CSV table of C-alpha atoms in Angstrom, one decimal:
chain,number,residue,atom,x,y,z
X,4,MET,CA,-20.3,-3.2,-6.0
X,5,SER,CA,-20.2,-6.9,-5.1
X,6,LEU,CA,-18.2,-9.5,-7.3
X,7,THR,CA,-18.6,-13.2,-6.7
X,8,ILE,CA,-16.1,-14.1,-9.3
X,9,LEU,CA,-16.0,-17.9,-9.2
X,10,LYS,CA,-19.7,-18.4,-10.0
X,11,LEU,CA,-19.6,-16.5,-13.3
X,12,PRO,CA,-18.9,-18.1,-16.7
X,13,SER,CA,-15.6,-16.9,-18.4
X,14,SER,CA,-17.5,-14.7,-20.9
X,15,LEU,CA,-19.3,-12.7,-18.1
X,16,LEU,CA,-16.0,-12.5,-16.2
X,17,LEU,CA,-14.3,-10.9,-19.2
X,18,LEU,CA,-17.2,-8.3,-19.6
X,19,ALA,CA,-17.0,-7.5,-15.9
X,20,PHE,CA,-13.4,-7.0,-16.0
X,21,LEU,CA,-13.5,-4.7,-18.9
X,22,ALA,CA,-16.2,-2.7,-17.2
X,23,THR,CA,-14.0,-1.9,-14.2
X,24,ALA,CA,-10.4,-2.1,-15.4
X,25,ASN,CA,-10.3,1.4,-16.9
X,26,ALA,CA,-6.6,1.8,-16.0
X,27,GLN,CA,-5.6,-1.4,-17.9
X,28,LYS,CA,-4.8,-0.7,-21.5
X,29,GLN,CA,-3.3,-3.8,-23.1
X,30,ASN,CA,-2.4,-7.3,-22.0
X,31,GLY,CA,-3.7,-7.3,-18.4
X,32,GLU,CA,-7.0,-8.7,-19.2
X,33,GLU,CA,-5.5,-12.0,-20.5
X,34,CYS,CA,-3.3,-12.5,-17.2
X,35,THR,CA,-4.0,-15.5,-14.9
X,36,CYS,CA,-0.9,-14.5,-12.8
X,37,PHE,CA,1.6,-11.7,-12.5
X,38,ARG,CA,5.3,-12.2,-12.3
X,39,THR,CA,7.9,-9.9,-10.6
X,40,ASN,CA,11.6,-9.8,-11.2
X,41,GLY,CA,14.8,-9.5,-9.1
X,42,HIS,CA,16.1,-11.8,-6.4
X,43,SER,CA,12.8,-11.8,-4.7
X,44,SER,CA,10.9,-12.5,-7.7
X,45,GLY,CA,7.5,-14.5,-7.4
X,46,TYR,CA,4.1,-15.2,-9.1
X,47,PHE,CA,0.9,-13.7,-7.8
X,48,THR,CA,-2.7,-14.1,-8.5
X,49,SER,CA,-4.1,-10.6,-8.3
X,50,HIS,CA,-3.0,-7.0,-9.3
X,51,ARG,CA,-4.0,-3.4,-8.8
X,52,PHE,CA,-2.8,-0.2,-10.2
X,53,HIS,CA,-4.0,3.3,-8.9
X,54,ASP,CA,-3.0,6.3,-10.9
X,55,PHE,CA,-3.3,9.9,-9.5
X,56,ARG,CA,-1.3,11.6,-12.3
X,57,ASN,CA,-4.2,13.1,-14.2
X,58,VAL,CA,-7.3,13.1,-11.9
X,59,GLN,CA,-10.0,15.5,-13.1
X,60,SER,CA,-11.2,16.3,-9.5
X,61,GLY,CA,-7.7,17.7,-8.6
X,62,GLY,CA,-8.2,21.2,-7.1
X,63,ASP,CA,-7.2,23.5,-4.3
X,64,ILE,CA,-5.4,22.4,-1.2
X,65,PRO,CA,-7.9,22.1,1.6
X,66,ASP,CA,-7.5,24.5,4.5
X,67,LEU,CA,-6.3,22.8,7.7
X,68,ILE,CA,-9.1,22.2,10.3
X,69,THR,CA,-7.9,23.6,13.7
X,70,ASP,CA,-10.4,21.8,15.9
X,71,ALA,CA,-9.4,18.3,16.8
X,72,THR,CA,-12.9,16.8,16.9
X,73,ASN,CA,-14.1,18.5,13.7
X,74,SER,CA,-10.9,17.4,12.0
X,75,SER,CA,-11.7,13.8,12.7
X,76,LEU,CA,-15.3,14.0,11.7
X,77,VAL,CA,-14.9,15.8,8.4
X,78,GLY,CA,-15.9,14.1,5.1
X,79,ALA,CA,-13.8,13.3,2.1
X,80,THR,CA,-12.1,16.2,0.3
X,81,SER,CA,-13.5,15.3,-3.1
X,82,ASP,CA,-15.9,12.8,-4.9
X,83,PHE,CA,-12.8,10.9,-6.0
X,84,PHE,CA,-12.6,9.3,-2.6
X,85,LEU,CA,-16.2,8.4,-2.7
X,86,GLY,CA,-16.0,6.4,-5.9
X,87,ASP,CA,-15.8,2.6,-6.2
X,88,ALA,CA,-12.2,2.8,-7.6
X,89,TRP,CA,-11.1,4.1,-4.4
X,90,THR,CA,-13.5,2.7,-1.8
X,91,SER,CA,-13.3,-0.9,-3.0
X,92,ASP,CA,-9.5,-0.8,-2.1
X,93,TRP,CA,-8.9,1.9,0.6
X,94,THR,CA,-10.5,3.5,3.6
X,95,ILE,CA,-9.3,6.8,4.8
X,96,GLN,CA,-8.8,6.8,8.7
X,97,SER,CA,-10.0,9.2,11.4
X,98,TRP,CA,-8.6,7.6,14.6
X,99,THR,CA,-6.6,9.3,17.2
X,100,ASN,CA,-3.8,8.4,19.6
X,101,ALA,CA,-5.9,9.6,22.7
X,102,ASP,CA,-6.2,6.2,24.0
X,103,SER,CA,-2.6,5.1,23.4
X,104,ARG,CA,-0.7,8.2,24.5
X,105,ALA,CA,-0.1,7.0,28.0
X,106,ASP,CA,1.6,4.0,26.8
X,107,SER,CA,3.9,5.8,24.5
X,108,ASP,CA,6.4,8.8,24.5
X,109,ALA,CA,4.1,10.9,22.3
X,110,THR,CA,4.0,14.5,23.6
X,111,VAL,CA,1.0,15.6,21.5
X,112,LEU,CA,-2.5,14.5,20.6
X,113,MET,CA,-2.4,13.1,17.1
X,114,VAL,CA,-5.6,13.1,15.0
X,115,ASN,CA,-6.0,11.3,11.6
X,116,SER,CA,-8.2,13.6,9.3
X,117,PRO,CA,-9.9,12.9,6.0
X,118,ASN,CA,-9.1,16.4,5.2
X,119,ASN,CA,-5.5,15.6,5.0
X,120,VAL,CA,-6.0,13.2,2.2
X,121,TYR,CA,-6.6,15.0,-1.1
X,122,ILE,CA,-5.7,15.2,-4.9
X,123,GLU,CA,-3.4,18.2,-5.5
X,124,THR,CA,-2.9,20.0,-8.6
X,125,SER,CA,0.7,19.9,-9.7
X,126,THR,CA,2.8,23.1,-10.1
X,127,ASP,CA,5.8,21.1,-11.2
X,128,ASN,CA,7.4,21.7,-14.6
X,129,ASP,CA,6.6,18.2,-15.8
X,130,SER,CA,3.9,17.5,-18.4
X,131,SER,CA,3.7,13.8,-17.7
X,132,TYR,CA,1.3,14.5,-14.7
X,133,SER,CA,-1.0,17.3,-13.7
X,134,THR,CA,-2.1,16.0,-10.3
X,135,TYR,CA,-0.9,13.7,-7.5
X,136,LEU,CA,-2.3,12.2,-4.2
X,137,THR,CA,-1.2,14.1,-1.1
X,138,LEU,CA,-1.1,13.0,2.5
X,139,ARG,CA,-0.5,15.9,5.0
X,140,THR,CA,0.5,16.2,8.5
X,141,ALA,CA,0.6,19.5,10.4
X,142,ARG,CA,1.3,20.7,13.9
X,143,LEU,CA,-1.4,23.0,15.2
X,144,ALA,CA,-1.8,24.7,18.5
X,145,ASP,CA,-3.5,21.7,20.4
X,146,PHE,CA,-2.8,18.6,18.2
X,147,GLN,CA,-0.9,17.1,15.3
X,148,SER,CA,-3.2,16.7,12.3
X,149,ALA,CA,-2.1,13.4,10.4
X,150,ALA,CA,-3.1,11.4,7.4
X,151,GLU,CA,-3.6,7.6,6.8
X,152,PHE,CA,-5.5,5.2,4.5
X,153,ASP,CA,-5.7,1.5,4.9
X,154,SER,CA,-6.4,-1.3,2.5
X,155,THR,CA,-9.9,-2.8,2.7
X,156,GLU,CA,-8.3,-6.3,2.1
X,157,GLN,CA,-6.8,-7.5,5.3
X,158,ASN,CA,-5.8,-10.9,4.0
X,159,PHE,CA,-2.8,-10.2,1.9
X,160,HIS,CA,-0.4,-13.1,2.2
X,161,HIS,CA,2.7,-12.0,0.4
X,162,LEU,CA,2.9,-9.1,-2.0
X,163,SER,CA,5.0,-6.8,-4.0
X,164,ALA,CA,4.0,-3.1,-3.6
X,165,ARG,CA,5.5,-0.1,-5.4
X,166,PHE,CA,4.7,3.6,-5.4
X,167,LEU,CA,6.1,6.6,-7.1
X,168,ALA,CA,6.4,9.1,-4.2
X,169,ARG,CA,8.3,12.0,-2.7
X,170,VAL,CA,8.3,13.6,0.9
X,171,THR,CA,8.5,17.4,1.5
X,172,GLY,CA,8.1,19.7,4.4
X,173,SER,CA,9.2,20.2,7.9
X,174,ALA,CA,11.1,18.0,10.4
X,175,GLY,CA,9.0,16.1,12.8
X,176,ALA,CA,7.0,13.7,10.7
X,177,CYS,CA,7.2,10.1,9.3
X,178,ALA,CA,6.0,8.9,5.9
X,179,GLY,CA,5.2,5.2,5.9
X,180,LEU,CA,4.1,2.3,3.5
X,181,PHE,CA,3.9,-1.0,5.4
X,182,THR,CA,2.0,-4.2,5.9
X,183,TYR,CA,0.2,-4.6,9.4
X,184,LEU,CA,-1.3,-7.3,11.3
X,185,SER,CA,-3.0,-6.5,14.6
X,186,SER,CA,-1.4,-9.1,16.9
X,187,SER,CA,1.1,-9.4,19.7
X,188,PRO,CA,4.0,-9.3,19.0
X,189,VAL,CA,3.2,-7.1,16.0
X,190,GLN,CA,4.1,-8.2,12.5
X,191,GLU,CA,5.1,-5.6,9.9
X,192,ALA,CA,7.3,-5.0,6.8
X,193,ASP,CA,8.0,-1.3,6.6
X,194,ILE,CA,9.2,1.6,4.5
X,195,GLU,CA,9.6,4.7,6.6
X,196,ILE,CA,11.0,8.1,5.8
X,197,LEU,CA,11.7,10.5,8.8
X,198,THR,CA,11.7,14.2,7.8
X,199,SER,CA,14.1,14.9,10.6
X,200,GLY,CA,16.7,12.7,9.0
X,201,PRO,CA,19.1,13.1,6.1
X,202,ARG,CA,17.5,13.2,2.8
X,203,ASN,CA,19.2,10.1,1.4
X,204,ARG,CA,18.1,7.9,4.4
X,205,VAL,CA,15.2,5.6,4.3
X,206,GLN,CA,14.4,2.9,6.9
X,207,TYR,CA,13.5,-0.6,6.0
X,208,THR,CA,12.3,-2.9,8.8
X,209,ASN,CA,10.7,-6.2,9.7
X,210,GLN,CA,8.7,-5.7,12.8
X,211,PRO,CA,9.2,-6.3,15.7
X,212,SER,CA,12.5,-4.4,15.7
X,213,LEU,CA,12.8,-4.1,19.5
X,214,ASN,CA,13.4,-7.1,21.8
X,215,LYS,CA,11.6,-7.7,25.0
X,216,HIS,CA,14.0,-5.3,26.9
X,217,GLY,CA,13.4,-2.5,24.5
X,218,ASP,CA,16.7,-2.8,22.8
X,219,VAL,CA,17.0,-2.5,18.9
X,220,GLU,CA,17.2,-5.8,17.0
X,221,THR,CA,19.8,-4.9,14.5
X,222,LYS,CA,19.0,-7.9,12.4
X,223,ALA,CA,15.5,-6.6,11.8
X,224,THR,CA,16.2,-3.2,10.2
X,225,VAL,CA,18.4,-1.4,7.7
X,226,ASN,CA,19.0,2.3,7.8
X,227,GLY,CA,19.5,2.7,4.1
X,228,THR,CA,21.5,5.6,2.8
X,229,GLN,CA,21.4,5.7,-1.1
X,230,ASP,CA,22.2,8.0,-3.9
X,231,LEU,CA,18.7,9.5,-3.7
X,232,ASP,CA,16.9,12.4,-2.3
X,233,TRP,CA,13.6,11.5,-0.8
X,234,SER,CA,12.2,15.1,-1.5
X,235,GLU,CA,12.5,14.1,-5.2
X,236,TRP,CA,10.3,11.5,-7.1
X,237,ASN,CA,11.5,7.9,-6.5
X,238,ILE,CA,9.9,4.6,-7.1
X,239,TYR,CA,9.9,2.5,-3.8
X,240,ARG,CA,9.2,-1.2,-3.9
X,241,MET,CA,8.6,-3.7,-1.2
X,242,ASP,CA,8.4,-7.5,-1.8
X,243,TRP,CA,7.1,-9.4,1.2
X,244,MET,CA,7.9,-13.0,0.6
X,245,PRO,CA,7.6,-16.1,2.8
X,246,LYS,CA,11.2,-16.1,4.0
X,247,MET,CA,12.5,-12.5,3.4
X,248,THR,CA,11.4,-9.0,2.8
X,249,SER,CA,13.3,-7.2,0.1
X,250,TRP,CA,13.2,-3.5,-0.8
X,251,TYR,CA,14.2,-1.6,-3.9
X,252,VAL,CA,14.5,2.0,-4.9
X,253,ASN,CA,14.3,3.0,-8.6
X,254,GLY,CA,14.9,-0.7,-9.4
X,255,ILE,CA,18.0,-1.1,-7.3
X,256,SER,CA,18.2,-3.5,-4.4
X,257,VAL,CA,18.7,-1.6,-1.1
X,258,ALA,CA,17.8,-4.1,1.7
X,259,ASN,CA,17.0,-7.8,2.3
X,260,ILE,CA,15.9,-8.9,5.8
X,261,SER,CA,15.0,-12.4,6.7
X,262,TYR,CA,14.8,-11.8,10.5
X,263,HIS,CA,11.3,-11.4,11.8
X,264,THR,CA,9.8,-11.7,8.3
X,265,PRO,CA,5.9,-11.4,8.8
X,266,LYS,CA,4.3,-14.9,8.6
X,267,ASP,CA,0.5,-14.2,8.9
X,268,PRO,CA,-1.9,-12.4,6.5
X,269,ALA,CA,-2.1,-8.7,6.9
X,270,GLY,CA,-3.4,-5.3,5.5
X,271,LEU,CA,-1.4,-2.5,3.8
X,272,ILE,CA,-1.1,0.9,5.3
X,273,ILE,CA,0.0,4.3,3.9
X,274,ASN,CA,0.4,7.2,6.3
X,275,MET,CA,2.0,10.6,7.1
X,276,TRP,CA,2.1,11.4,10.7
X,277,GLY,CA,3.9,12.8,13.9
X,278,ASP,CA,3.2,12.7,17.6
X,279,GLY,CA,6.1,14.6,19.1
X,280,GLY,CA,7.7,11.4,20.3
X,281,SER,CA,11.3,10.2,20.0
X,282,TRP,CA,10.7,8.4,16.7
X,283,THR,CA,9.3,11.3,14.7
X,284,GLY,CA,10.6,14.1,16.7
X,285,GLU,CA,8.4,17.2,17.6
X,286,MET,CA,7.3,19.4,14.7
X,287,GLU,CA,7.3,23.2,15.2
X,288,GLU,CA,3.8,24.8,15.6
X,289,PHE,CA,2.2,25.6,12.2
X,290,ASP,CA,4.8,23.6,10.2
X,291,ARG,CA,3.6,20.8,7.9
X,292,ALA,CA,5.0,17.9,5.8
X,293,MET,CA,3.5,15.9,2.8
X,294,LEU,CA,3.7,12.6,1.3
X,295,ASN,CA,2.9,13.0,-2.5
X,296,ILE,CA,2.1,9.8,-4.6
X,297,GLN,CA,1.8,9.7,-8.5
X,298,TRP,CA,0.8,6.1,-8.6
X,299,MET,CA,0.6,2.8,-6.6
X,300,GLU,CA,0.9,-0.8,-7.9
X,301,VAL,CA,0.7,-4.0,-6.1
X,302,ALA,CA,0.7,-7.7,-7.0
X,303,PHE,CA,-0.5,-10.0,-4.3
X,304,ASN,CA,-2.0,-13.3,-3.0
X,305,VAL,CA,-4.6,-13.5,-0.2
X,306,SER,CA,-5.2,-16.2,2.4
X,307,GLY,CA,-9.0,-16.3,2.2
X,308,ASP,CA,-12.1,-14.2,1.9
X,309,TYR,CA,-12.0,-10.5,1.6
X,310,GLY,CA,-11.8,-9.0,5.0
X,311,GLY,CA,-10.1,-9.9,8.3
X,312,LYS,CA,-9.1,-7.8,11.3
X,313,SER,CA,-8.6,-4.2,10.8
X,314,LYS,CA,-5.6,-2.2,12.1
X,315,ARG,CA,-7.4,-1.3,15.2
X,316,GLY,CA,-8.5,-4.9,16.0
X,317,VAL,CA,-12.1,-4.4,14.9
X,318,ASP,CA,-13.8,-6.6,12.4
X,319,GLY,CA,-13.3,-4.8,9.0
X,320,GLU,CA,-16.8,-5.6,7.6
X,321,GLU,CA,-18.4,-4.1,10.7
X,322,ARG,CA,-16.2,-1.0,10.8
X,323,MET,CA,-15.6,-0.2,7.1
X,324,GLY,CA,-18.6,-1.6,5.2
X,325,TRP,CA,-16.2,-3.4,2.8
X,326,VAL,CA,-17.3,-4.8,-0.5
X,327,GLU,CA,-17.5,-8.5,-0.4
X,328,ARG,CA,-15.3,-10.4,-2.7
X,329,ARG,CA,-15.0,-14.2,-3.1
X,330,GLY,CA,-12.3,-16.1,-4.8
X,331,LEU,CA,-8.9,-17.8,-4.2
X,332,GLU,CA,-10.7,-20.8,-2.3
X,333,LYS,CA,-8.8,-23.8,-1.6
X,334,ARG,CA,-9.0,-26.1,-4.4
X,335,LYS,CA,-6.7,-27.5,-7.2
X,336,SER,CA,-5.4,-24.9,-9.5
X,337,LYS,CA,-4.8,-24.9,-13.2
X,338,GLY,CA,-1.6,-23.0,-12.7
X,339,CYS,CA,-0.2,-19.9,-14.4
X,340,GLU,CA,-1.6,-20.3,-18.0
X,341,VAL,CA,-1.2,-16.7,-19.0
X,342,VAL,CA,1.8,-15.1,-17.4
X,343,CYS,CA,2.3,-11.2,-17.3
X,344,SER,CA,5.1,-9.3,-15.9
X,345,LEU,CA,5.2,-6.0,-13.8
X,346,ASP,CA,8.8,-5.5,-14.6
X,347,GLU,CA,9.9,-7.1,-18.0
X,348,ASP,CA,9.0,-5.5,-21.2
X,349,VAL,CA,6.5,-3.1,-19.7
X,350,ASN,CA,5.8,-0.2,-22.1
X,351,VAL,CA,3.1,1.4,-20.0
X,352,THR,CA,3.3,2.0,-16.3
X,353,GLY,CA,0.7,0.0,-14.4
X,354,THR,CA,0.0,-2.2,-17.5
X,355,PRO,CA,1.4,-5.7,-17.0
X,356,ALA,CA,3.3,-7.0,-20.2
X,357,LEU,CA,2.1,-10.5,-21.6
X,358,LEU,CA,5.2,-12.7,-21.3
X,359,TYR,CA,3.7,-16.0,-22.5
X,360,ASN,CA,0.3,-17.8,-23.0
X,361,ASN,CA,0.4,-21.4,-21.9
X,362,THR,CA,-3.3,-22.2,-22.4
X,363,GLY,CA,-3.8,-25.8,-23.4
X,364,MET,CA,-0.1,-26.5,-22.8
X,365,GLY,CA,-0.3,-27.9,-19.3
X,366,VAL,CA,0.5,-26.3,-16.0
X,367,LEU,CA,3.4,-24.1,-15.4
X,368,GLY,CA,5.6,-24.4,-12.4
X,369,TRP,CA,4.6,-22.3,-9.4
X,370,LYS,CA,7.1,-20.8,-7.0
X,371,GLU,CA,5.7,-22.1,-3.8
X,372,GLY,CA,4.8,-19.7,-1.1
X,373,THR,CA,5.1,-16.5,-3.2
X,374,GLY,CA,2.5,-13.9,-3.0
X,375,ALA,CA,1.8,-10.5,-4.5
X,376,MET,CA,-0.6,-7.6,-5.0
X,377,GLY,CA,-1.4,-5.1,-7.7
X,378,TRP,CA,-3.1,-1.9,-8.3
X,379,LEU,CA,-5.2,-2.6,-11.5
X,380,PRO,CA,-8.8,-3.7,-11.0
X,381,VAL,CA,-7.8,-7.3,-11.8
X,382,LEU,CA,-9.4,-10.2,-10.1
X,383,VAL,CA,-7.7,-13.4,-11.4
X,384,VAL,CA,-9.7,-16.5,-12.1
X,385,GLY,CA,-8.2,-19.8,-12.6
X,386,LEU,CA,-5.5,-19.5,-9.9
X,387,VAL,CA,-7.9,-19.9,-7.1
X,388,GLY,CA,-5.8,-21.5,-4.5
X,389,PHE,CA,-2.3,-22.9,-4.6
X,390,GLY,CA,-1.6,-25.5,-2.1
X,391,TRP,CA,-0.3,-23.1,0.3
X,392,LEU,CA,-3.4,-20.7,0.3
């Protein structure tokens, strides 16, 4: 599906939106920008919401594939991952660390497999969801089988990303949600959970977190210990803003780092992995660990056309066959005429609440430099390029 939003009249834009935004139930179709709360609050032009709580294609957990080559080459675990709702925003990865092991302390071959990304039927005693998304990593005889999916959009330029998630399983794995730009030095804003660590510890980092001598930059990372258990469901939020990255868990601020805040446009990555190195530790053979996700929501701005460089430094349109999107071009904006909130007065998770409609009343002030991203199929028209975009 290809959308060239700016060339369509408003009536057709509304129809196109209604045809694709099946997760949006009330005020989202009116929104021209999205507001977040907290000390890292900002306004954003786009929003997505992906809901995995009641997916009809949920089923049996796929058996592990014990051959490294076959594990990498296997197809998607269900039709859910072949539909536009998924493929327009995400690509499941199948790369390995074979070429990079010599430059790291990894002790085992790691293979990302589409077989480790699947919709799982819940056995929890909770009627609010019947399924969830699972990313699995497992130690096999000859390799570590891992899971990762990357955003198709590689030009996010500031965002607020949230997901309701838990981590279970054996020591020797890392669950991550982070921005990534393929550059040197690397630029990242990370949430990482190590299964070998205490269940109340989550690491929040702006990368690079090591200096040129390999020593830890203490100003770049927070090893947060909170009143939580990461094996239970928690809402993790990361706000990447121009001057600082901020993190929240269940609505409570847990870390704020201004040192090494990413500056350049980037993609978003979610993964569950291990390589036997010093960071993750080594998983026992035949053990496994899982990252479960009920939903993901992001509000965001972008720096230019859909695309950019992929995580592996390959042009995304060549490697991934991305859907083309146009929008957010540099031109004067009408401002935030219809403002919706991701946090205030929200009655339905994933459905932004209408705060106020300023249509015909002049331009609202814009908090310069803020950016965001969401997880509802919303492509905002009318805010197509604030001065900094």
